[in-house]
Coordinates of C-alpha atoms and ligand atoms in Angstrom, one line a residue:
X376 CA -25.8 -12.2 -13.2
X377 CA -24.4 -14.7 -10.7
X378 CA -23.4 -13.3 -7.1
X379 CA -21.9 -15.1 -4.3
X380 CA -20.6 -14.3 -0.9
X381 CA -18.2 -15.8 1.7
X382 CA -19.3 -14.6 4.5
X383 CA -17.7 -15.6 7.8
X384 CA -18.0 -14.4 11.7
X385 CA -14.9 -12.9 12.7
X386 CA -14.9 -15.1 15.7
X387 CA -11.6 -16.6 15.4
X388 CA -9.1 -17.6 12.6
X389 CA -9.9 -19.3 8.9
X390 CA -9.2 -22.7 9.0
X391 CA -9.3 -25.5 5.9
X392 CA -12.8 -26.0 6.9
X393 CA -14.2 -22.2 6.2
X394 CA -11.5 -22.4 2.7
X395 CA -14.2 -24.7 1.2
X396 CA -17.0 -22.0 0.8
X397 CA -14.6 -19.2 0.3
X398 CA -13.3 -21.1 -2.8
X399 CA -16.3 -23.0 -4.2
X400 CA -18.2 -19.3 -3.8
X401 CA -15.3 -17.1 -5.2
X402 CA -15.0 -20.3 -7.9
X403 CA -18.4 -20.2 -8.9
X404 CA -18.4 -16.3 -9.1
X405 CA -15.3 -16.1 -11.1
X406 CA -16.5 -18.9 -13.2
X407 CA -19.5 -17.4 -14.1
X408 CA -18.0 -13.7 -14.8
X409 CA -20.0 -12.9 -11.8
X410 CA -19.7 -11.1 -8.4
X411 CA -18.2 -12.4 -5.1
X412 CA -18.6 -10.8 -2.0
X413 CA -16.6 -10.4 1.1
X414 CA -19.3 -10.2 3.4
X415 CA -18.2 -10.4 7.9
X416 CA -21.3 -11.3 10.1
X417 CA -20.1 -9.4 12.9
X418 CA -23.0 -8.9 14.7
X419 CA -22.3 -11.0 17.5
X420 CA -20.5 -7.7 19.3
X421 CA -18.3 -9.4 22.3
X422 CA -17.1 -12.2 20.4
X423 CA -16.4 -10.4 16.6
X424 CA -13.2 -9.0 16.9
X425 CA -11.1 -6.3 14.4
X426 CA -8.0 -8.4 14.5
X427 CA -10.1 -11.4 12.6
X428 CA -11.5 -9.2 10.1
X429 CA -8.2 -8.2 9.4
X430 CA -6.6 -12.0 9.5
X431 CA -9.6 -13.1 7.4
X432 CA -8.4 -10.2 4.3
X433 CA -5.2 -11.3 4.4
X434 CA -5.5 -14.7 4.2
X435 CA -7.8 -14.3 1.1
X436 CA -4.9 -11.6 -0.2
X437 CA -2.6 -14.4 0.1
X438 CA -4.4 -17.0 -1.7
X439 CA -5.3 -14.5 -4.5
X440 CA -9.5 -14.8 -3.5
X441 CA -10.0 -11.0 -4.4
X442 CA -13.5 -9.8 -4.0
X443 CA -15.4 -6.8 -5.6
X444 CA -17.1 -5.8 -2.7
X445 CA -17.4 -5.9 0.9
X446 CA -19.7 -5.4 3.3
X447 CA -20.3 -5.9 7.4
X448 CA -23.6 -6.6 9.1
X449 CA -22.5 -4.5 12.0
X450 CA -23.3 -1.7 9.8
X451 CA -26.7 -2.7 8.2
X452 CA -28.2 -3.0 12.2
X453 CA -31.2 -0.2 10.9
X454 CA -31.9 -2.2 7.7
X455 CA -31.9 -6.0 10.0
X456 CA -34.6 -3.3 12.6
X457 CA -36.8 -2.8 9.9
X458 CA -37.3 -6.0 8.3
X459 CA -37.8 -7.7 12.2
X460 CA -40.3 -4.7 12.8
X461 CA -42.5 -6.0 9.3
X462 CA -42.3 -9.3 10.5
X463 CA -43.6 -8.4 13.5
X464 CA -46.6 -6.9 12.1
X465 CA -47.6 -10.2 9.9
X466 CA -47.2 -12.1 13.2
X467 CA -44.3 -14.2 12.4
X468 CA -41.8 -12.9 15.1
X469 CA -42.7 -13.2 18.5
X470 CA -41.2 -13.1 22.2
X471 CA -40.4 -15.2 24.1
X472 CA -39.0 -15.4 28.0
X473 CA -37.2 -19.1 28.6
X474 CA -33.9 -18.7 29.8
X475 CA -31.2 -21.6 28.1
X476 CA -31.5 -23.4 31.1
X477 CA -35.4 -24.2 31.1
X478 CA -35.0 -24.9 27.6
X479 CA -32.2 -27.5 28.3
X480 CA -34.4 -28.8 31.0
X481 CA -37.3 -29.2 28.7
X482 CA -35.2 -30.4 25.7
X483 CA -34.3 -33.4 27.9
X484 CA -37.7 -33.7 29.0
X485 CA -39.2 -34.5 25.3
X486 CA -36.2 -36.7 24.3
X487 CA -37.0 -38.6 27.9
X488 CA -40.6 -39.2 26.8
X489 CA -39.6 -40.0 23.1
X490 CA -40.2 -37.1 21.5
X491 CA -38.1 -34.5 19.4
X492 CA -36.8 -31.9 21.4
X493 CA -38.4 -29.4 19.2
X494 CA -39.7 -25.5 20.9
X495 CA -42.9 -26.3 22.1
X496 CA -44.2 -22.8 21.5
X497 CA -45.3 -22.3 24.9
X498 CA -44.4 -18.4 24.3
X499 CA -46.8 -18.0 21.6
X500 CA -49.7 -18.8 24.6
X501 CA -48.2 -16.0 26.8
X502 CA -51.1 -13.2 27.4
X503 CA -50.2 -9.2 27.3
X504 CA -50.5 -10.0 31.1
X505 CA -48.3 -13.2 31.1
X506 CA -45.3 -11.1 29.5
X507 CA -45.7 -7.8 31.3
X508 CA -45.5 -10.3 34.2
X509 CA -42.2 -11.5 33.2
X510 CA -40.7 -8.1 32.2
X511 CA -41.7 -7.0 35.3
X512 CA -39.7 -9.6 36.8
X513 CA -36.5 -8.1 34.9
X514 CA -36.7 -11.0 32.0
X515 CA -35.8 -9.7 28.3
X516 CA -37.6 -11.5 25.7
X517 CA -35.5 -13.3 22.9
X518 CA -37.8 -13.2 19.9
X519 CA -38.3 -16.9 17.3
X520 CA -39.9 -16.9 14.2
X521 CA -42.9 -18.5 13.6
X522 CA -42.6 -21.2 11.0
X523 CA -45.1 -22.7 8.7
X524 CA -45.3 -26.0 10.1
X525 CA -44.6 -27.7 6.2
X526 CA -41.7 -29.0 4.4
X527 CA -39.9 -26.7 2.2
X528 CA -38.2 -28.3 -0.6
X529 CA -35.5 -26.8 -3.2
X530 CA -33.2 -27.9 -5.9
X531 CA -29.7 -28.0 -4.0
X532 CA -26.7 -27.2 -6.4
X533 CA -24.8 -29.9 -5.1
X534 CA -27.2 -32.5 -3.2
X535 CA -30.3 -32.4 -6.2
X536 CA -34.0 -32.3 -4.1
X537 CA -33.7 -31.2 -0.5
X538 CA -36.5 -31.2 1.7
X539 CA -36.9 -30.7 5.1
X540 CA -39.7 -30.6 7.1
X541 CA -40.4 -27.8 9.3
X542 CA -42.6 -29.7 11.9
X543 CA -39.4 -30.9 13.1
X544 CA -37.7 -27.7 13.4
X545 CA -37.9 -25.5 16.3
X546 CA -38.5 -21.8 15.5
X547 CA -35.3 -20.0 15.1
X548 CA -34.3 -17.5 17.2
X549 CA -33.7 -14.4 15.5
X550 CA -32.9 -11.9 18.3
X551 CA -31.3 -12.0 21.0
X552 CA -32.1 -11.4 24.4
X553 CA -30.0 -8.2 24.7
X554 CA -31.2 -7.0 21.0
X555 CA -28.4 -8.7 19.0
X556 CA -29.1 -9.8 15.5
X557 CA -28.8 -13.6 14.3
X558 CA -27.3 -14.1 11.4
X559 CA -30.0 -16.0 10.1
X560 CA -31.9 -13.2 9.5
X561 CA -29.7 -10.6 8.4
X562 CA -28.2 -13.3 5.7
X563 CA -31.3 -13.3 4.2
X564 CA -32.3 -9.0 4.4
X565 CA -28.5 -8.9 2.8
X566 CA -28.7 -11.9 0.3
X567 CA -31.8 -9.8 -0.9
X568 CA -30.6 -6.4 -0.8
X569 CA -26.8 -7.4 -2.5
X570 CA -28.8 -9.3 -4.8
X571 CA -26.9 -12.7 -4.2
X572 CA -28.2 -15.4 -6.6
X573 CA -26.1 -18.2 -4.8
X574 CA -25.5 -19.2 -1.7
X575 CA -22.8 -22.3 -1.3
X576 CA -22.2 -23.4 2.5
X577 CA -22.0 -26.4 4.4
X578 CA -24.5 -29.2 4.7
X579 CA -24.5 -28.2 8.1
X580 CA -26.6 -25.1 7.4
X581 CA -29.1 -27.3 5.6
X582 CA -31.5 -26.7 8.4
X583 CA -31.2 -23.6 8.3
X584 CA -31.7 -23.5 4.6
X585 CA -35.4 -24.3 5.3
X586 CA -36.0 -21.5 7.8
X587 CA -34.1 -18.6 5.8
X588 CA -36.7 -20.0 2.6
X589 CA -39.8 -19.0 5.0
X590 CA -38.1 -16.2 6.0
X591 CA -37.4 -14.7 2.6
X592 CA -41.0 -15.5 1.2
X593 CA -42.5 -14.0 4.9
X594 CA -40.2 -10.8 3.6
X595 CA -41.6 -10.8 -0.1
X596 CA -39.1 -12.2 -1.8
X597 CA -37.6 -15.1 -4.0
X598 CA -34.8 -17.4 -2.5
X599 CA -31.4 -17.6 -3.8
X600 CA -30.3 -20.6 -4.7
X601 CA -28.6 -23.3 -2.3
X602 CA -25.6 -25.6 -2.6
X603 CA -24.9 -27.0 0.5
X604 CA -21.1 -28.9 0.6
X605 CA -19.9 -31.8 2.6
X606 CA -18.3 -31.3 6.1
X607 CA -14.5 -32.2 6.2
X608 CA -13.2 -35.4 7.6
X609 CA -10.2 -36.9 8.4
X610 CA -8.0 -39.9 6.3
X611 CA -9.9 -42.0 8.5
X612 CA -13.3 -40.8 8.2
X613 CA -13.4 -39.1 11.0
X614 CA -15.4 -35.8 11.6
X615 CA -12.5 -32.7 11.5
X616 CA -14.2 -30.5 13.5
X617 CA -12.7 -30.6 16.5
X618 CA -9.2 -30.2 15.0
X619 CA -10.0 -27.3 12.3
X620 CA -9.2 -24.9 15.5
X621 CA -5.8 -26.2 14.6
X622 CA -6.1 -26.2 10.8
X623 CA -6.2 -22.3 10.6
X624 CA -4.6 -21.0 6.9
X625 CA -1.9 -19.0 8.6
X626 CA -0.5 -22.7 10.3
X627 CA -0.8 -23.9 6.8
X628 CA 0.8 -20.6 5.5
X629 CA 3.6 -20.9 8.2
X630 CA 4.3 -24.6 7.0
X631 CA 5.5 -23.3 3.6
X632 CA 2.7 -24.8 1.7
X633 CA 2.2 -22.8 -1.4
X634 CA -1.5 -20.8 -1.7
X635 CA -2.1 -22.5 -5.2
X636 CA -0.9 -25.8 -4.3
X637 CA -3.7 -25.6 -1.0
X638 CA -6.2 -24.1 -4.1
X639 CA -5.7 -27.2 -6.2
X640 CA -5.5 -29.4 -3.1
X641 CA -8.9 -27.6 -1.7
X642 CA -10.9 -27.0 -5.7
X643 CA -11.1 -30.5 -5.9
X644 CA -11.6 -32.4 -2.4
X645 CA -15.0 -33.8 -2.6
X646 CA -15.3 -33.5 -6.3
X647 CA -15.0 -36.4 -8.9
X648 CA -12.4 -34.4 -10.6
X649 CA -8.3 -35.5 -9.9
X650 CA -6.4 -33.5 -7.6
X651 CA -3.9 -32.1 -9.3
X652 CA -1.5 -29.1 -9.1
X653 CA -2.7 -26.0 -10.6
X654 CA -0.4 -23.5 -12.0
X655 CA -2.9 -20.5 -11.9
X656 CA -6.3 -19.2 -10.5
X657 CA -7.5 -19.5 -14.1
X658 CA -6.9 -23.2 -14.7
X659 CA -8.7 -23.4 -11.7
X660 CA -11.6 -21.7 -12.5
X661 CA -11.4 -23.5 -16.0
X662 CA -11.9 -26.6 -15.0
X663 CA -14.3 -26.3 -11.7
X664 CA -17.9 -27.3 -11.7
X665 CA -20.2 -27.0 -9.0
X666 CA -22.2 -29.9 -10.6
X667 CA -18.8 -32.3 -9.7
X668 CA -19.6 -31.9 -6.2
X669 CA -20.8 -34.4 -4.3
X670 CA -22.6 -35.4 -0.9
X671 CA -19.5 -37.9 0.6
X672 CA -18.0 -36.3 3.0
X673 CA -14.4 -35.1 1.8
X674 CA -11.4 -36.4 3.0
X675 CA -8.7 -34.2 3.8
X676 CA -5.0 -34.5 5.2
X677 CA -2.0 -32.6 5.6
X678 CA 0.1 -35.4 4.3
X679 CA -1.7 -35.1 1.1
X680 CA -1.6 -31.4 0.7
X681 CA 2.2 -31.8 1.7
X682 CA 2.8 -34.3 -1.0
X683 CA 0.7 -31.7 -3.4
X684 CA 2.7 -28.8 -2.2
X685 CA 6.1 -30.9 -3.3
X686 CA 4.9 -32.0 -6.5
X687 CA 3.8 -28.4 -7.7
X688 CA 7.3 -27.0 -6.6
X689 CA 9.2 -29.6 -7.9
X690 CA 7.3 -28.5 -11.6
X691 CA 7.7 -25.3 -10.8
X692 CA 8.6 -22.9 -13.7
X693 CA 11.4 -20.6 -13.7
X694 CA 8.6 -18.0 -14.3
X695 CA 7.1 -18.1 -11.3
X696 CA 10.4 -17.8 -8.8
X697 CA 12.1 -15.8 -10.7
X698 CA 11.5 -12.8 -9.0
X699 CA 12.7 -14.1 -5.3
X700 CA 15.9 -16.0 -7.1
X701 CA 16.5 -12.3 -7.8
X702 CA 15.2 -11.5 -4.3
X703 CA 17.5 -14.0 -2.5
X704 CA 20.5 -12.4 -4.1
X705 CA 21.0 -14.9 -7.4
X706 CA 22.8 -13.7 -10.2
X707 CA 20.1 -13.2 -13.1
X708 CA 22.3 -14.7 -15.6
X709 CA 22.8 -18.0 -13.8
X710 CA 19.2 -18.0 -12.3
X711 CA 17.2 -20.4 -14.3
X712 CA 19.3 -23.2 -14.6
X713 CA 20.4 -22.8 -10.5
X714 CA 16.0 -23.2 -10.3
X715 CA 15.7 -25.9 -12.3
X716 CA 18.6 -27.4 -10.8
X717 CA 17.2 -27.1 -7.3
X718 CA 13.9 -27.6 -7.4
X719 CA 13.7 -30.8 -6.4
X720 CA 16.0 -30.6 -3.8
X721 CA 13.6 -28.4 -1.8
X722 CA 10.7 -28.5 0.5
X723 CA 9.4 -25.3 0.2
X724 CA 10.2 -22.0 -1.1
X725 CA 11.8 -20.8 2.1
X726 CA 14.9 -23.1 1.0
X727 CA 15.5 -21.1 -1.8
X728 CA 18.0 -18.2 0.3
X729 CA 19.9 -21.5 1.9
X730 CA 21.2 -22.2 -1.5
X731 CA 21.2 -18.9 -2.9
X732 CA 23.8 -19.0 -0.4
X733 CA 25.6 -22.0 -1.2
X734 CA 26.0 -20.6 -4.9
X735 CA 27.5 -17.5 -3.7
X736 CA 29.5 -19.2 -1.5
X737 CA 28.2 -17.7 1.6
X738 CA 28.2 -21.0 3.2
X739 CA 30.8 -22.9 5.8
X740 CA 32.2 -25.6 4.2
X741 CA 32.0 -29.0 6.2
X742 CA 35.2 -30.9 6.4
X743 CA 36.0 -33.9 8.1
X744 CA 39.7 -34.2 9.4
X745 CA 40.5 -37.2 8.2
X746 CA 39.3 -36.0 4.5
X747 CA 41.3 -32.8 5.1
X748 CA 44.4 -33.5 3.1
X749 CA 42.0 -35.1 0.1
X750 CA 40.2 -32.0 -0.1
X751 CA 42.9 -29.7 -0.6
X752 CA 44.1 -31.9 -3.7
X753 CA 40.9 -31.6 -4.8
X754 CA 40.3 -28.3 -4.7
X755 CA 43.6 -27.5 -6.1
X756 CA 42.6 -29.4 -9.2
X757 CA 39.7 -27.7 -9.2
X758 CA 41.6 -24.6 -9.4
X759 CA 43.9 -25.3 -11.8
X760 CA 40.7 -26.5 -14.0
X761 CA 38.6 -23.2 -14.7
X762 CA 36.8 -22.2 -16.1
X763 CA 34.0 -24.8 -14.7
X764 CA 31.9 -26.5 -17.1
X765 CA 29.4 -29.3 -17.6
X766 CA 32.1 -31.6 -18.0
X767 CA 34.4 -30.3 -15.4
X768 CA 32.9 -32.5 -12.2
X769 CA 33.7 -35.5 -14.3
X770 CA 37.2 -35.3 -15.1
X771 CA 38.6 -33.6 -12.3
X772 CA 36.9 -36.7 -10.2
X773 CA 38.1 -39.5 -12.8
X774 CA 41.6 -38.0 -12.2
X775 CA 41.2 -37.9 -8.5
X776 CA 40.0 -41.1 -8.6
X777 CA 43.3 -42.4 -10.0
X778 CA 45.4 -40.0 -7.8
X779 CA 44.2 -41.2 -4.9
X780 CA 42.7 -44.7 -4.9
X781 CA 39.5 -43.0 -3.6
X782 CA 36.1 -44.6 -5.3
X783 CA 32.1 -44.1 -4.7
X784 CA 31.1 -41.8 -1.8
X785 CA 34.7 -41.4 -0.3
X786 CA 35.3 -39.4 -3.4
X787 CA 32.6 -37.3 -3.9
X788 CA 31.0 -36.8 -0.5
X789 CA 34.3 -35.0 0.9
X790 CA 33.9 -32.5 -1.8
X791 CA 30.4 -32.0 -1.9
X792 CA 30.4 -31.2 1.8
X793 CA 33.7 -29.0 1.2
X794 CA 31.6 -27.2 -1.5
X795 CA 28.4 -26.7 -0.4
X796 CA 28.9 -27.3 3.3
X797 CA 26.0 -29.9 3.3
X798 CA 25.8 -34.0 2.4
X799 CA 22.7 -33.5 0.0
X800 CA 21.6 -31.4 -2.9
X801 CA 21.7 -31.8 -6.5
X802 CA 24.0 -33.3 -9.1
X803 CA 27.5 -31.3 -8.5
X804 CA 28.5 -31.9 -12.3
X805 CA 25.5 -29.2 -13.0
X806 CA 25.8 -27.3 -10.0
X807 CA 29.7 -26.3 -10.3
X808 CA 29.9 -24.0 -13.4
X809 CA 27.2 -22.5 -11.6
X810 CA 28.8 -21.7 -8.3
X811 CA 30.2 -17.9 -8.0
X812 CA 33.0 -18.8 -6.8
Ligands
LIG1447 N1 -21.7 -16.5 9.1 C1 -22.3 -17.7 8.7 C2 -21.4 -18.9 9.0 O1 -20.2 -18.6 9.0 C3 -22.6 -17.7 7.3 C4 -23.3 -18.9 6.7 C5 -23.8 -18.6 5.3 O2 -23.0 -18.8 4.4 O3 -25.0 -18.3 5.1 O4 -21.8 -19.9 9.4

């Protein structure tokens, strides 16, 4: 049975960048009637932080990204002891003493003479001697796994045959210097033990892909299977990362973008399917395939998602608002066709109680001085006409019309603004049988 995990560092916020593998893994799951998990690799203690964890729920509650289980790495620290103490014993995890700034010094010194800048191993000559030496000297060790210098190769989801060859990779560092777990290996002892059979991240990890293969065979066990994504960019085609920091899913939230609108915006950016509004998480999950994927980096921008975000509310179904029409104070019986009347009128769903208002009449009307004496006419004749129809607007205005002399916007505007205290909005001839007033 497929499994799949998110499973983010509660380091900071979610942004658009960490959406892609939430909702390519939850996709995949739900597509497959499979199981997605929530999984926080918090085992970086001083920079994980509860707030995050909690940020990081709600933001999947508010897309609708449920998961069947959850888990935290802070709490496995036992299981992540024992499987560094077996590869200890077959001689694939050893210490070592540089501190960053040798190894920064050395780095430059191989890319200097030409060559990668790529551990040189130096640790793995240390003697009992050497390293009682050192810890003598107050140095901790900080403990790499030994690689098999040879390429590892797999059958990538998304990019087909990936191989990468390990000679050109510097063995990871699994431990810390003050005992702190990487993730790298406690992503594999948990992909293992939670029995994950997928494992869809960014081609940034792709590296590191390589490393957690040795690592699971050095453990005695099969791989999962990779799919590694593209990396956002920008319109331009330039690299996002700098500005995800500002690209977080409660900014996005806060801009009144709806969560299915960034779903169907997200589902399909890098894929050779159309982005298109969705109107649920199933004809999402209906139509996704992994295989649609593609290596070209995907382009995203706000001004698409915007435009996205307006088109899906402006074919918005009474359905799906009726519940805050209600909220905002709309009477039922009038409710649909004030929506359908609206909804293109609107930016975002937070305009709804502004002309809830309007059709209650809780607004201030807007009346210029000079149209003061018009307006009363008007409205006098608007009066005198109830009850308001379709047909009302019309023939009240035709009369005015020849009343007064008045033509085109010097007509209508002054009552429109009287009326709903603003200079836009929909067609009055529908919207006055349907004011309250
Ligand atoms: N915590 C890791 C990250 O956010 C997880 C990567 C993975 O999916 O394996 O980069």
């Amino acid at each position: 049975m497929t499994t799949t995990r998110f499973a983010p560092s509660p380091t900071g916020r979610l942004h658009v960048g960490n959406l892609r593998p939430a909702l390519l893994n939850w996709l995949h799951a739900r597509k497959q009637g499979g199981t997605f998990i929530l999984r926080i690799d918090d085992t970086d203690a001083e920079r994980s932080k509860e707030e995050h964890v909690e940020a990081i729920k709600r933001d999947l509650d508010w897309l609708g990204l449920g998961w069947d289980r959850f888990e935290r790495q802070s709490e496995r620290l036992a299981r992540y002891d024992a499987a560094a103490d077996a590869l200890r014993a077959e001689g694939r995890l050893y210490p070592a003493y540089e501190t960053a700034t040798e190894l920064d010094l050395r780095r430059k010194y191989q890319r200097q003479a030409g060559r990668p800048p790529v551990y040189d191993r130096a640790a793995l000559k240390l003697t009992d001697e050497d390293r009682a030496k050192l810890e003598a000297e107050g140095r901790r060790p900080h403990w790499r796994f030994r690689l098999d210098q040879e390429r590892v190769t797999w059958t990538d989801g998304i990019r087909g045959e990936t191989t990468v060859d390990c000679a050109s990779v510097s063995d990871p560092v699994l431990i810390r210097e003050d005992g702190g777990y990487l993730y790298t290996l406690c992503s594999v002892c948990d992909d293992m033990d939670f029995g994950v059979t997928d494992v869809i991240r960014g081609e940034d990890h792709v590296t590191n892909t390589a490393t957690q293969v040795q690592i699971f065979d050095a453990l005695g066990d099969k791989p999962t299977g990779f799919a590694h994504h593209s990396l956002l960019v920008d319109a331009e085609g330039a690299s996002l990362s700098k500005r995800l920091g500002s690209l977080t899913l409660e900014s996005i939230r806060e801009a009144g973008i709806e969560p299915l609108a960034l779903l169907s915006y997200m589902a399909r950016l890098g894929s050779a399917d159309p982005i298109e509004p969705r109107a649920s998480h199933a004809e999402l999950i209906d139509g996704f395939d992994l295989a649609r994927f593609g290596r070209a980096p995907a382009r995203f921008s706000m001004d698409d998602l915007g435009a996205l975000n307006l088109k899906a509310l402006h074919g918005k179904p009474y359905g799906d608002v009726a519940e805050r029409l209600h909220d905002a104070g709309v009477p039922d019986d009038r409710a649909e066709p004030f929506w359908l009347l609206i909804r293109e009128n609107i930016a975002g769903l937070d305009d709804i109680p502004d002309w809830a208002a309007i059709l209650k009449g809780d607004c201030t009307p807007a009346i210029d001085p000079e149209d003061a004496e018009y307006v009363t006419l008007a409205l006098a004749e608007l009066e005198a006409a109830r009850p308001w129809t379709g047909e009302t607007w019309r023939t009240v205005t035709a009369d005015l019309k020849e009343r007064t002399g008045r033509k085109g916007k010097a007509l209508f505007m002054p009552l429109r603004k009287a009326l709903t205290g603003r200079g836009d909005g929909p067609d009055m001839a529908a919207l006055l049988p349907l004011l309250c007033r």
